[in-house]
CSV table of C-alpha atoms in Angstrom, one decimal:
chain,number,residue,atom,x,y,z
A,707,MET,CA,146.0,119.1,65.6
A,708,THR,CA,145.6,121.6,68.5
A,709,LYS,CA,147.1,124.5,66.4
A,710,ARG,CA,144.8,123.7,63.5
A,711,ILE,CA,141.7,123.6,65.7
A,712,CYS,CA,142.7,126.9,67.4
A,713,LYS,CA,143.2,128.5,64.0
A,714,SER,CA,139.8,127.3,62.8
A,715,PHE,CA,138.1,128.6,66.0
A,716,PHE,CA,139.8,132.0,65.7
A,717,LEU,CA,138.8,132.3,62.0
A,718,ILE,CA,135.2,131.6,62.8
A,719,PHE,CA,135.2,134.0,65.7
A,720,THR,CA,136.9,136.7,63.5
A,721,LEU,CA,134.3,136.3,60.8
A,722,LEU,CA,131.5,136.7,63.3
A,723,VAL,CA,133.0,139.6,65.2
A,724,PHE,CA,134.3,141.7,62.4
A,725,PRO,CA,130.8,142.7,61.1
A,726,VAL,CA,130.0,144.1,64.6
A,727,PHE,CA,133.0,146.4,64.5
A,728,ALA,CA,132.2,147.4,60.9
A,729,GLU,CA,128.7,148.3,61.9
A,730,ASN,CA,129.8,150.3,64.9
A,731,GLY,CA,132.2,152.2,62.7
A,732,THR,CA,129.6,153.2,60.2
A,733,ASP,CA,128.1,156.7,60.1
A,734,PRO,CA,124.8,156.6,61.9
A,735,SER,CA,122.8,158.5,59.3
A,736,THR,CA,124.2,156.2,56.5
A,737,SER,CA,123.3,153.1,58.5
A,738,LYS,CA,119.8,154.4,59.1
A,739,THR,CA,119.4,155.2,55.4
A,740,ASN,CA,120.6,151.8,54.4
A,741,LYS,CA,118.3,150.0,56.8
A,742,GLN,CA,115.3,151.9,55.6
A,743,SER,CA,116.1,151.2,51.9
A,744,LYS,CA,116.2,147.4,52.5
A,745,ALA,CA,113.2,145.6,51.1
A,746,PRO,CA,111.3,143.4,53.5
A,747,SER,CA,112.3,139.7,53.3
A,748,ILE,CA,109.8,137.1,52.3
A,749,PHE,CA,110.8,135.3,55.4
A,750,GLY,CA,110.1,138.2,57.7
A,751,SER,CA,112.4,140.4,59.6
A,752,GLY,CA,112.4,138.5,62.9
A,753,LEU,CA,115.3,137.0,64.9
A,754,LYS,CA,117.9,134.9,63.1
A,755,VAL,CA,120.3,132.8,65.2
A,756,LEU,CA,123.4,131.0,64.0
A,757,GLU,CA,125.2,128.6,66.3
A,758,PHE,CA,128.5,126.9,65.9
A,759,THR,CA,128.6,124.0,68.4
A,760,GLY,CA,131.6,122.1,69.5
A,761,GLU,CA,131.4,119.0,71.7
A,762,PHE,CA,134.7,119.4,73.6
A,763,VAL,CA,134.3,116.6,76.1
A,764,GLN,CA,132.4,113.4,76.5
A,765,THR,CA,133.8,111.3,79.4
A,766,PRO,CA,131.8,108.4,80.6
A,767,SER,CA,132.8,107.0,84.0
A,768,GLU,CA,134.0,103.4,84.2
A,769,GLY,CA,131.1,101.0,83.8
A,770,GLY,CA,129.1,103.6,81.9
A,771,PRO,CA,127.5,105.8,80.7
A,772,GLN,CA,127.8,105.4,76.9
A,773,SER,CA,127.1,107.5,73.9
A,774,VAL,CA,124.3,106.5,71.5
A,775,SER,CA,126.8,105.6,68.8
A,776,ASN,CA,128.7,103.5,71.3
A,777,ILE,CA,125.6,101.6,72.2
A,778,LEU,CA,124.6,100.9,68.7
A,779,ASN,CA,128.1,99.9,67.7
A,780,SER,CA,128.1,97.4,70.6
A,781,THR,CA,125.5,95.2,68.9
A,782,ARG,CA,128.1,93.7,66.6
A,783,LEU,CA,129.6,91.9,69.6
A,784,ALA,CA,126.6,89.7,69.5
A,785,SER,CA,128.2,87.7,66.7
A,786,SER,CA,130.9,86.6,69.0
A,787,LEU,CA,129.3,86.6,72.5
A,788,VAL,CA,126.6,83.9,71.6
A,789,ASN,CA,126.6,80.3,70.7
A,790,ALA,CA,128.0,79.2,74.0
A,791,ASN,CA,127.6,75.5,73.3
A,792,THR,CA,129.8,75.5,70.3
A,793,ALA,CA,132.9,73.3,70.7
A,794,ASN,CA,136.1,75.2,71.2
A,795,ASN,CA,134.3,78.5,71.3
A,796,LEU,CA,136.1,81.2,73.3
A,797,ASN,CA,132.8,82.5,74.7
A,798,PRO,CA,131.2,80.1,77.2
A,799,PRO,CA,128.4,81.6,79.4
A,800,GLY,CA,129.3,83.9,82.2
A,801,ILE,CA,128.1,87.1,83.9
A,802,ILE,CA,129.7,90.0,81.9
A,803,THR,CA,130.9,93.2,83.6
A,804,GLU,CA,131.6,96.1,81.3
A,805,SER,CA,133.3,99.4,81.1
A,806,SER,CA,133.1,101.8,78.2
A,807,GLU,CA,134.4,105.1,76.9
A,808,SER,CA,133.4,107.4,74.1
A,809,ARG,CA,135.5,110.4,73.1
A,810,PRO,CA,135.6,112.8,70.1
A,811,ALA,CA,138.6,112.0,67.9
A,812,SER,CA,139.4,115.8,67.8
A,813,THR,CA,139.1,118.5,70.5
A,814,LEU,CA,136.3,120.2,68.5
A,815,SER,CA,133.5,118.4,66.7
A,816,PRO,CA,131.7,121.1,64.6
A,817,ARG,CA,128.0,121.3,64.3
A,818,ILE,CA,126.0,124.1,62.7
A,819,LYS,CA,122.5,125.2,63.9
A,820,TYR,CA,120.5,127.9,62.2
A,821,SER,CA,117.1,129.3,63.3
A,822,HIS,CA,115.0,131.8,61.3
A,823,GLN,CA,112.0,133.5,62.8
A,824,ILE,CA,109.3,134.0,60.1
A,825,SER,CA,106.6,135.5,62.4
A,826,GLU,CA,106.3,136.9,65.9
A,827,ASP,CA,106.3,133.5,67.5
A,828,PHE,CA,107.0,131.0,64.7
A,829,PHE,CA,110.4,129.8,63.3
A,830,ILE,CA,112.1,127.2,61.1
A,831,GLY,CA,115.7,126.0,61.4
A,832,PHE,CA,118.2,123.3,60.4
A,833,VAL,CA,121.0,121.3,61.9
A,834,TYR,CA,124.1,120.1,60.0
A,835,ALA,CA,127.0,118.0,61.2
A,836,LYS,CA,129.5,116.4,58.8
A,837,GLY,CA,132.3,114.1,59.7
A,838,GLU,CA,132.2,114.1,63.5
A,839,GLN,CA,134.7,111.4,64.5
A,840,TYR,CA,134.4,109.4,67.7
A,841,ASN,CA,136.7,106.8,69.3
A,842,ASP,CA,134.7,104.2,71.3
A,843,THR,CA,136.4,101.7,73.5
A,844,ARG,CA,134.6,98.8,75.4
A,845,THR,CA,136.2,96.4,77.8
A,846,ASN,CA,134.3,93.3,79.0
A,847,PHE,CA,135.3,90.7,81.5
A,848,SER,CA,133.2,87.7,82.5
A,849,THR,CA,133.2,85.5,85.6
A,850,ASN,CA,134.4,82.6,83.4
A,851,GLY,CA,137.7,84.3,82.6
A,852,LEU,CA,136.9,85.9,79.2
A,853,TYR,CA,138.5,89.3,78.5
A,854,VAL,CA,137.3,91.4,75.5
A,855,ASN,CA,138.8,94.7,74.3
A,856,ASP,CA,136.8,96.3,71.5
A,857,ARG,CA,137.6,99.5,69.6
A,858,ILE,CA,135.9,101.5,66.9
A,859,ARG,CA,136.5,104.8,65.1
A,860,SER,CA,133.2,106.0,63.7
A,861,GLY,CA,132.3,109.0,61.6
A,862,ILE,CA,128.9,110.5,62.2
A,863,ASN,CA,126.9,112.7,59.7
A,864,GLU,CA,123.6,114.4,60.5
A,865,VAL,CA,121.2,116.6,58.5
A,866,GLY,CA,117.9,117.8,59.8
A,867,PHE,CA,115.4,120.6,60.3
A,868,LYS,CA,113.1,121.9,63.1
A,869,ILE,CA,110.0,124.0,63.3
A,870,GLY,CA,108.0,125.5,66.2
A,871,LEU,CA,107.6,128.4,68.6
A,872,GLY,CA,110.6,130.6,69.1
A,873,PRO,CA,113.5,130.5,68.4
A,874,ILE,CA,115.3,130.8,71.7
A,875,ASN,CA,117.4,134.0,72.0
A,876,TYR,CA,120.5,133.1,74.0
A,877,LEU,CA,121.5,136.8,74.1
A,878,THR,CA,118.3,138.2,75.4
A,879,ASN,CA,118.2,140.9,78.1
A,880,SER,CA,115.1,139.5,79.7
A,881,ASP,CA,113.9,135.9,79.0
A,882,SER,CA,113.2,133.7,75.9
A,883,MET,CA,111.9,130.2,75.2
A,884,GLU,CA,111.6,127.7,72.4
A,885,LEU,CA,109.3,124.7,71.8
A,886,SER,CA,110.0,122.9,68.6
A,887,PHE,CA,109.7,119.6,66.7
A,888,THR,CA,112.7,118.2,64.8
A,889,TYR,CA,113.4,115.6,62.1
A,890,SER,CA,116.9,114.5,61.1
A,891,GLU,CA,118.7,111.7,59.4
A,892,LEU,CA,121.9,110.3,61.0
A,893,SER,CA,124.4,107.9,59.6
A,894,SER,CA,127.5,106.4,61.0
A,895,LYS,CA,130.1,104.0,59.5
A,896,GLY,CA,133.5,103.0,60.8
A,897,PRO,CA,136.0,100.2,61.2
A,898,PHE,CA,136.4,98.2,64.4
A,899,GLN,CA,138.7,95.6,65.9
A,900,SER,CA,138.1,93.3,68.8
A,901,PHE,CA,140.6,91.2,70.8
A,902,GLN,CA,139.5,88.4,73.0
A,903,LEU,CA,141.5,86.4,75.5
A,904,LYS,CA,140.1,83.4,77.4
A,905,PHE,CA,141.8,82.3,80.6
A,906,PRO,CA,141.4,78.7,81.8
A,907,PHE,CA,139.0,79.4,84.6
A,908,LEU,CA,137.3,76.4,86.2
A,909,ARG,CA,134.0,77.0,88.1
A,910,THR,CA,132.3,74.6,90.5
A,911,GLY,CA,130.4,72.0,88.6
A,912,ASP,CA,132.3,72.5,85.3
A,913,GLN,CA,133.7,69.4,83.6
A,914,THR,CA,135.7,71.2,80.9
A,915,ILE,CA,137.5,74.5,80.6
A,916,THR,CA,138.6,76.6,77.6
A,917,GLU,CA,141.6,78.7,76.9
A,918,GLY,CA,142.7,80.7,73.8
A,919,TYR,CA,142.5,84.0,72.0
A,920,GLY,CA,140.8,85.6,69.1
A,921,PHE,CA,140.9,88.6,66.9
A,922,TYR,CA,138.0,90.2,65.0
A,923,ALA,CA,137.9,93.1,62.5
A,924,GLY,CA,135.3,94.6,60.2
A,925,THR,CA,133.0,97.5,59.6
A,926,VAL,CA,129.7,98.5,61.1
A,927,GLU,CA,127.2,101.0,59.7
A,928,PHE,CA,123.8,102.3,60.9
A,929,ARG,CA,121.4,104.8,59.5
A,930,THR,CA,118.5,106.2,61.5
A,931,LYS,CA,115.6,108.7,61.1
A,932,ASN,CA,115.1,110.7,64.2
A,933,TYR,CA,111.9,112.4,65.4
A,934,GLY,CA,112.2,114.8,68.4
A,935,MET,CA,110.7,117.5,70.5
A,936,ASN,CA,112.8,120.2,72.1
A,937,TYR,CA,112.0,122.7,74.9
A,938,GLY,CA,114.4,125.3,76.2
A,939,PHE,CA,114.4,128.7,78.0
A,940,VAL,CA,117.0,131.3,78.9
A,941,PHE,CA,116.9,134.3,81.2
A,942,SER,CA,119.2,137.1,82.1
A,943,LEU,CA,121.4,136.9,85.2
A,944,LEU,CA,123.5,140.0,84.6
A,945,ASP,CA,124.0,142.5,81.8
A,946,TRP,CA,126.7,140.2,80.4
A,947,LEU,CA,125.6,136.7,81.5
A,948,ASN,CA,122.5,134.5,80.8
A,949,LEU,CA,121.4,131.1,82.1
A,950,TYR,CA,119.9,128.5,79.8
A,951,MET,CA,118.3,125.1,80.1
A,952,MET,CA,117.3,122.6,77.4
A,953,ALA,CA,115.5,119.3,77.2
A,954,ASP,CA,115.3,117.0,74.1
A,955,VAL,CA,113.3,113.8,73.6
A,956,THR,CA,114.1,111.8,70.4
A,957,ILE,CA,112.7,108.6,68.9
A,958,PHE,CA,114.9,107.0,66.2
A,959,ALA,CA,114.3,104.1,63.8
A,960,GLY,CA,116.7,102.7,61.2
A,961,ARG,CA,118.9,99.9,60.0
A,962,LEU,CA,122.1,98.3,61.2
A,963,LYS,CA,124.7,96.6,58.9
A,964,LEU,CA,127.8,94.6,59.9
A,965,SER,CA,130.6,92.8,58.2
A,966,SER,CA,133.1,90.9,60.3
A,967,TYR,CA,136.1,88.6,59.9
A,968,GLY,CA,137.6,86.7,62.8
A,969,VAL,CA,140.3,84.3,63.7
A,970,GLU,CA,140.4,82.4,67.0
A,971,THR,CA,142.6,79.7,68.5
A,972,SER,CA,141.4,77.7,71.4
A,973,SER,CA,141.8,74.4,73.2
A,974,THR,CA,139.6,72.5,75.7
A,975,GLY,CA,140.8,71.1,78.9
A,976,SER,CA,139.2,68.4,81.0
A,977,LEU,CA,139.9,66.5,84.2
A,978,ASN,CA,141.5,63.1,83.9
A,979,ALA,CA,141.3,60.2,86.4
A,980,SER,CA,143.9,61.9,88.6
A,981,ASN,CA,141.9,65.1,88.7
A,982,GLN,CA,144.6,66.8,86.5
A,983,VAL,CA,143.6,69.2,83.7
A,984,VAL,CA,144.6,67.9,80.3
A,985,PHE,CA,144.2,70.2,77.2
A,986,SER,CA,143.4,69.1,73.7
A,987,ALA,CA,145.5,70.2,70.7
A,988,PRO,CA,144.8,73.9,69.8
A,989,VAL,CA,142.1,74.4,67.1
A,990,THR,CA,142.1,77.4,64.9
A,991,LYS,CA,138.9,78.7,63.3
A,992,THR,CA,138.0,81.5,60.9
A,993,ASP,CA,134.7,83.2,60.9
A,994,LEU,CA,133.1,85.5,58.3
A,995,THR,CA,129.8,87.2,59.2
A,996,ILE,CA,127.7,89.6,57.1
A,997,PHE,CA,124.2,90.7,58.1
A,998,GLN,CA,121.8,93.6,58.3
A,999,SER,CA,118.7,94.3,60.3
A,1000,LYS,CA,115.3,95.2,58.9
A,1001,GLU,CA,114.5,98.9,58.8
A,1002,GLY,CA,112.0,100.3,61.3
A,1003,LEU,CA,111.2,101.1,64.9
A,1004,VAL,CA,109.6,97.7,65.8
A,1005,LYS,CA,111.3,95.4,63.3
A,1006,GLY,CA,114.8,96.8,62.9
A,1007,LEU,CA,116.9,99.3,64.8
A,1008,GLY,CA,114.8,101.5,67.1
A,1009,GLY,CA,115.0,103.4,70.4
A,1010,ALA,CA,114.7,106.7,72.2
A,1011,THR,CA,116.9,109.2,73.9
A,1012,LEU,CA,116.4,111.9,76.6
A,1013,ALA,CA,118.9,114.7,76.8
A,1014,LEU,CA,119.2,117.5,79.4
A,1015,GLU,CA,121.5,120.4,79.2
A,1016,MET,CA,122.2,123.5,81.4
A,1017,GLY,CA,124.8,126.2,81.1
A,1018,LEU,CA,125.7,129.9,80.8
A,1019,VAL,CA,125.9,132.4,77.9
A,1020,TRP,CA,128.6,135.1,78.0
A,1021,LYS,CA,127.3,138.0,76.0
A,1022,ILE,CA,130.5,139.3,74.4
A,1023,PHE,CA,128.6,141.8,72.3
A,1024,ASP,CA,124.9,142.6,71.7
A,1025,THR,CA,124.8,140.1,68.9
A,1026,ILE,CA,127.6,137.6,69.7
A,1027,GLY,CA,127.9,135.3,72.7
A,1028,LEU,CA,129.8,132.3,74.0
A,1029,LYS,CA,127.5,129.5,75.2
A,1030,TYR,CA,128.9,126.7,77.4
A,1031,GLY,CA,127.2,124.1,79.5
A,1032,GLY,CA,127.0,120.4,80.5
A,1033,PHE,CA,124.6,117.8,79.2
A,1034,TYR,CA,123.5,114.3,80.2
A,1035,GLN,CA,121.8,111.9,77.8
A,1036,ILE,CA,119.9,108.6,78.6
A,1037,SER,CA,119.2,106.1,75.8
A,1038,SER,CA,117.4,102.9,75.2
A,1039,PHE,CA,117.4,100.8,72.0
A,1040,SER,CA,116.8,97.4,70.5
A,1041,VAL,CA,117.8,95.6,67.2
A,1042,SER,CA,115.8,92.8,65.8
A,1043,GLU,CA,115.1,90.6,62.8
A,1044,VAL,CA,118.7,90.2,61.4
A,1045,ASN,CA,119.2,88.7,58.0
A,1046,GLY,CA,122.6,87.6,56.6
A,1047,PHE,CA,125.0,84.7,56.4
A,1048,ASN,CA,127.9,83.3,58.3
A,1049,LEU,CA,130.8,81.2,57.0
A,1050,GLY,CA,132.4,79.4,59.9
A,1051,SER,CA,131.9,76.2,61.9
A,1052,GLY,CA,129.1,76.3,64.4
A,1053,LYS,CA,128.0,80.0,64.1
A,1054,THR,CA,125.0,81.7,62.6
A,1055,PRO,CA,123.7,85.2,62.9
A,1056,VAL,CA,121.1,85.5,65.6
A,1057,GLU,CA,118.4,88.0,66.6
A,1058,ILE,CA,120.6,90.6,68.3
A,1059,SER,CA,117.8,91.9,70.6
A,1060,SER,CA,117.7,88.5,72.3
A,1061,ILE,CA,121.1,89.2,73.9
A,1062,PRO,CA,120.2,90.9,77.3
A,1063,ASN,CA,123.7,91.8,78.2
A,1064,LEU,CA,124.0,94.1,75.2
A,1065,ASN,CA,120.5,95.5,75.0
A,1066,SER,CA,119.1,95.8,78.5
A,1067,SER,CA,117.8,99.3,79.3
A,1068,GLN,CA,117.1,98.6,83.0
A,1069,SER,CA,120.1,100.7,84.1
A,1070,SER,CA,120.2,104.2,82.8
A,1071,LYS,CA,123.9,104.5,83.9
A,1072,GLN,CA,124.8,102.0,81.2
A,1073,TYR,CA,123.0,103.9,78.4
A,1074,GLY,CA,123.8,107.6,78.8
A,1075,SER,CA,126.6,110.1,78.2
A,1076,PHE,CA,127.6,113.3,79.8
A,1077,GLY,CA,130.0,116.0,78.7
A,1078,MET,CA,130.3,119.7,77.8
A,1079,ASN,CA,129.1,121.7,74.8
A,1080,VAL,CA,130.7,125.0,73.8
A,1081,SER,CA,129.2,127.2,71.1
A,1082,ILE,CA,129.5,130.5,69.5
A,1083,VAL,CA,126.1,132.2,69.1
A,1084,LYS,CA,125.4,135.0,66.6
A,1085,ASN,CA,122.2,136.9,66.2
A,1086,PHE,CA,121.2,138.7,63.0
């Protein structure tokens, strides 16, 4: 995997760098003649910026933060973390503590950004990402002895465009800025599996306890439309080094779909006259759940993100540079008005947004992600 990624990275770098050497080796008079003979483009002759972005690292600390995809994927746990009063259910109420981790499945997750200046201060651009793979892991443990380990591998696709003042010139010898508005459509779909283990934990005042285990598997899918505003600037530190800062605000709205099948075995224990715990015979249940939310910001899947990024640009050549920096992203979302059906005793789909442990946005540490972006930047 590493060799393949290195080969791809080297190929992209070679394709971008070779024209620079070819241009430098051309006879000056010939080059000047060719440039003068070119007809003006209908899009203007302004700055054109091509960026190949790779998200090399995304490493939330224990207990948070989380990526946006991780947060949205977490909503499917609502099908198993509710209905606490159901007999023999593995999930009685309790305060849940949580840790999570979201990592790219490969070292490099490609993303292409292109900006085309069509007047002195005006530009248009697009963003394209296909097949970004992420592995998300969530671990929950409640005060009543419930352990949940949840994993998903999701593929993310995104296509969008932007328009505004700029574009930002990462290779400038002075300073440059960008203010733009963006629209994109994002989709994610992937399989998941969840393992639950309930320890017989008796709290003060409880008359019964539950022990058992369960396994759930299925697929989750969400599609969102994203509306954003971006601001960034860059200025020169040295002849070969620039500093850049970016800020993005995005509002998203869409729909969440889920299909899940689960098997759980549990038994209930109670105190007898001698204050000894006596367990009932184990009961095995199967559970099939299929539902989807409405589509929209208020009735459906909706939320917002704020991303901040800062880093350096190494100007390898006049028209080629290596951009690398760190980012932090804060997110908040809700999912409401779920429609679907459930086959299984004692369980029905519920309004996911009513589950505070999965949707609370009071703590930004639970709903953010940080990591590193590395890009190759090419000016034309």
